[in-house]
């Protein structure tokens, strides 16, 4: 079990476009996956992208099989490993909702995302993944895949009046308990 250090906003490695994975089912890729899952779990993250642990690979993990303590009211998103993802919006409807990020600790902001998307990519053994999703699942996958484009959620925000410290915005969640 390896819990890696999560890079924080300001680190230039979070701003790179991630390199596509070219070899599947390798020991290195399985190790990276294990590190991502261990690190995400230890941080109670809803998702984690390889660039957040300093790895220049187009790979994200998200979801869990139980409710997330950082997002206790959010619907369950199945645990997913997604490599070389492609996201296509369905329609032009957006939704606004609060997001946080393990690379932007202690803060939340209101972020517009596509309401519904189709996403495709590969699992760790190179198996094809195709899904059409909406709502929170769509938000999570858009947030994580943005990390592969070097984009953090504040870069997607339009109203900085809706950006602040989690403990101030959501005092009932308990300061420090969520990140
Ligand atoms: Ni993030």
CSV table of C-alpha atoms and ligand atoms in Angstrom, one decimal:
chain,number,residue,atom,x,y,z
A,1,UNK,CA,0.0,0.0,0.0
A,2,UNK,CA,1.5,3.3,-1.1
A,3,UNK,CA,-0.1,6.6,-0.3
A,4,UNK,CA,1.5,9.2,-2.5
A,5,UNK,CA,1.8,12.9,-2.0
A,6,UNK,CA,-1.0,14.9,-3.7
A,7,UNK,CA,0.3,18.0,-5.6
A,8,UNK,CA,-1.3,21.3,-4.8
A,9,UNK,CA,-2.4,24.1,-7.1
A,10,UNK,CA,0.7,26.1,-8.0
A,11,UNK,CA,2.7,23.1,-8.9
A,12,UNK,CA,3.4,23.3,-12.7
A,13,UNK,CA,3.0,19.5,-13.0
A,14,UNK,CA,-0.8,20.1,-12.6
A,15,UNK,CA,-0.8,22.3,-15.7
A,16,UNK,CA,0.6,19.8,-18.2
A,17,UNK,CA,-1.4,17.9,-20.8
A,18,UNK,CA,-1.0,14.3,-19.7
A,19,UNK,CA,0.8,11.8,-22.0
A,20,UNK,CA,-1.5,9.1,-23.4
A,21,UNK,CA,-0.9,5.6,-22.1
A,22,UNK,CA,0.5,3.4,-24.9
A,23,UNK,CA,1.1,0.0,-23.1
A,24,UNK,CA,-1.6,-1.7,-21.1
A,25,UNK,CA,-1.6,-4.4,-18.5
A,26,UNK,CA,2.1,-3.7,-17.6
A,27,UNK,CA,3.4,-4.0,-14.0
A,28,UNK,CA,4.1,-0.2,-14.1
A,29,UNK,CA,0.5,0.6,-15.0
A,30,UNK,CA,-0.9,-1.7,-12.4
A,31,UNK,CA,1.4,-0.1,-9.8
A,32,UNK,CA,0.2,3.4,-10.8
A,33,UNK,CA,-3.4,2.2,-10.5
A,34,UNK,CA,-2.8,0.8,-7.1
A,35,UNK,CA,-1.1,4.0,-5.9
A,36,UNK,CA,-4.0,6.1,-7.3
A,37,UNK,CA,-6.6,4.0,-5.6
A,38,UNK,CA,-4.7,3.9,-2.2
A,39,UNK,CA,-4.1,7.6,-2.3
A,40,UNK,CA,-7.7,8.5,-3.3
A,41,UNK,CA,-9.0,6.2,-0.6
A,42,UNK,CA,-6.7,7.6,2.1
A,43,UNK,CA,-7.9,11.2,1.2
A,44,UNK,CA,-11.6,10.2,0.9
A,45,UNK,CA,-11.5,11.6,-2.6
A,46,UNK,CA,-14.3,11.3,-5.1
A,47,UNK,CA,-11.6,10.8,-7.7
A,48,UNK,CA,-7.9,11.3,-8.5
A,49,UNK,CA,-5.9,11.8,-11.6
A,50,UNK,CA,-2.4,10.6,-12.2
A,51,UNK,CA,-1.0,14.2,-12.7
A,52,UNK,CA,-2.1,14.9,-9.1
A,53,UNK,CA,0.5,12.5,-7.8
A,54,UNK,CA,3.1,13.8,-10.3
A,55,UNK,CA,2.6,11.1,-12.9
A,56,UNK,CA,2.5,12.2,-16.5
A,57,UNK,CA,-0.1,9.6,-17.6
A,58,UNK,CA,-3.6,10.0,-18.9
A,59,UNK,CA,-5.2,7.9,-16.2
A,60,UNK,CA,-7.9,8.7,-13.7
A,61,UNK,CA,-9.8,6.9,-11.0
A,62,UNK,CA,-13.1,7.9,-9.5
A,63,UNK,CA,-16.1,6.6,-7.6
A,64,UNK,CA,-16.5,4.2,-4.8
A,65,UNK,CA,-18.7,1.4,-3.6
A,66,UNK,CA,-19.9,3.3,-0.6
A,67,UNK,CA,-21.0,6.9,0.1
A,68,UNK,CA,-18.2,9.4,0.2
A,69,UNK,CA,-17.7,11.3,3.5
A,70,UNK,CA,-16.5,14.4,1.5
A,71,UNK,CA,-19.8,14.3,-0.5
A,72,UNK,CA,-22.2,12.5,1.8
A,73,UNK,CA,-25.3,13.5,-0.1
A,74,UNK,CA,-23.9,12.6,-3.6
A,75,UNK,CA,-25.2,9.6,-5.4
A,76,UNK,CA,-22.8,6.6,-5.6
A,77,UNK,CA,-20.6,6.5,-8.7
A,78,UNK,CA,-19.2,3.1,-9.5
A,79,UNK,CA,-15.5,2.7,-8.9
A,80,UNK,CA,-13.9,3.3,-12.3
A,81,UNK,CA,-10.5,3.3,-13.8
A,82,UNK,CA,-10.3,5.3,-17.0
A,83,UNK,CA,-7.3,5.6,-19.3
A,84,UNK,CA,-6.9,7.9,-22.4
A,85,UNK,CA,-10.5,9.2,-21.9
A,86,UNK,CA,-12.6,11.1,-24.4
A,87,UNK,CA,-15.6,13.0,-23.2
A,88,UNK,CA,-18.4,14.2,-25.5
A,89,UNK,CA,-21.2,16.4,-24.2
A,90,UNK,CA,-24.7,15.3,-24.9
A,91,UNK,CA,-26.8,18.4,-25.7
A,92,UNK,CA,-25.9,21.8,-24.4
A,93,UNK,CA,-27.5,21.8,-21.0
A,94,UNK,CA,-25.2,22.8,-18.1
A,95,UNK,CA,-25.5,22.3,-14.4
A,96,UNK,CA,-24.0,24.4,-11.7
A,97,UNK,CA,-22.8,22.8,-8.5
A,98,UNK,CA,-20.2,22.9,-5.8
A,99,UNK,CA,-16.8,21.2,-6.3
A,100,UNK,CA,-13.7,20.7,-4.3
A,101,UNK,CA,-10.4,19.2,-5.3
A,102,UNK,CA,-7.7,17.4,-3.4
A,103,UNK,CA,-5.2,19.6,-5.1
A,104,UNK,CA,-7.1,22.7,-3.9
A,105,UNK,CA,-7.5,21.8,-0.3
A,106,UNK,CA,-10.0,23.6,2.0
A,107,UNK,CA,-11.9,25.3,-0.7
A,108,UNK,CA,-15.1,24.8,-2.7
A,109,UNK,CA,-16.4,26.6,-5.8
A,110,UNK,CA,-19.5,26.7,-8.0
A,111,UNK,CA,-18.5,25.1,-11.3
A,112,UNK,CA,-20.5,24.8,-14.5
A,113,UNK,CA,-20.4,21.3,-16.2
A,114,UNK,CA,-22.2,19.5,-18.9
A,115,UNK,CA,-25.4,17.9,-17.5
A,116,UNK,CA,-25.0,14.7,-19.7
A,117,UNK,CA,-21.9,13.3,-21.4
A,118,UNK,CA,-20.7,10.2,-23.2
A,119,UNK,CA,-17.3,9.0,-22.1
A,120,UNK,CA,-15.0,6.4,-23.5
A,121,UNK,CA,-11.6,5.1,-22.7
A,122,UNK,CA,-9.8,2.0,-21.5
A,123,UNK,CA,-9.4,0.0,-18.4
A,124,UNK,CA,-6.0,-1.1,-17.0
A,125,UNK,CA,-5.9,-4.3,-19.2
A,126,UNK,CA,-6.9,-2.3,-22.3
A,127,UNK,CA,-10.6,-3.2,-22.2
A,128,UNK,CA,-12.8,-0.7,-23.8
A,129,UNK,CA,-15.1,1.4,-21.5
A,130,UNK,CA,-18.1,3.3,-22.9
A,131,UNK,CA,-20.7,5.1,-20.8
A,132,UNK,CA,-23.4,7.7,-21.0
A,133,UNK,CA,-24.0,9.4,-17.7
A,134,UNK,CA,-25.5,12.6,-16.2
A,135,UNK,CA,-25.6,14.6,-13.0
A,136,UNK,CA,-23.0,13.9,-10.3
A,137,UNK,CA,-21.3,11.1,-12.3
A,138,UNK,CA,-20.9,13.4,-15.3
A,139,UNK,CA,-19.5,16.1,-13.0
A,140,UNK,CA,-16.9,13.8,-11.5
A,141,UNK,CA,-15.7,12.5,-14.8
A,142,UNK,CA,-15.4,16.0,-16.3
A,143,UNK,CA,-13.5,17.2,-13.2
A,144,UNK,CA,-11.1,14.3,-13.3
A,145,UNK,CA,-10.5,14.3,-17.0
A,146,UNK,CA,-9.9,18.1,-16.8
A,147,UNK,CA,-6.8,17.2,-14.7
A,148,UNK,CA,-5.4,15.4,-17.8
A,149,UNK,CA,-5.7,18.7,-19.7
A,150,UNK,CA,-4.0,20.7,-17.0
A,151,UNK,CA,-7.2,22.3,-15.9
A,152,UNK,CA,-8.2,22.8,-12.3
A,153,UNK,CA,-11.8,23.5,-11.4
A,154,UNK,CA,-11.2,27.2,-10.5
A,155,UNK,CA,-10.2,27.7,-14.2
A,156,UNK,CA,-13.8,26.6,-15.1
A,157,UNK,CA,-15.5,28.9,-12.7
A,158,UNK,CA,-17.5,32.0,-13.9
A,159,UNK,CA,-18.6,33.5,-10.6
A,160,UNK,CA,-15.8,34.0,-8.0
A,161,UNK,CA,-18.5,35.2,-5.6
A,162,UNK,CA,-19.3,31.5,-5.2
A,163,UNK,CA,-15.8,30.4,-4.1
A,164,UNK,CA,-14.7,30.0,-0.6
A,165,UNK,CA,-13.4,28.0,2.3
A,166,UNK,CA,-15.3,24.8,2.9
A,167,UNK,CA,-15.5,25.4,6.7
A,168,UNK,CA,-17.1,28.8,6.1
A,169,UNK,CA,-19.5,27.7,3.3
A,170,UNK,CA,-20.5,24.5,4.9
A,171,UNK,CA,-19.9,24.8,8.7
A,172,UNK,CA,-22.1,21.8,9.4
A,173,UNK,CA,-19.7,19.5,7.6
A,174,UNK,CA,-17.0,20.0,10.3
A,175,UNK,CA,-13.8,21.9,9.5
A,176,UNK,CA,-11.0,19.7,8.4
A,177,UNK,CA,-13.1,16.6,8.3
A,178,UNK,CA,-13.5,16.5,4.6
A,179,UNK,CA,-10.0,16.9,3.1
B,1,LIG,NI1,-9.4,17.5,-8.6
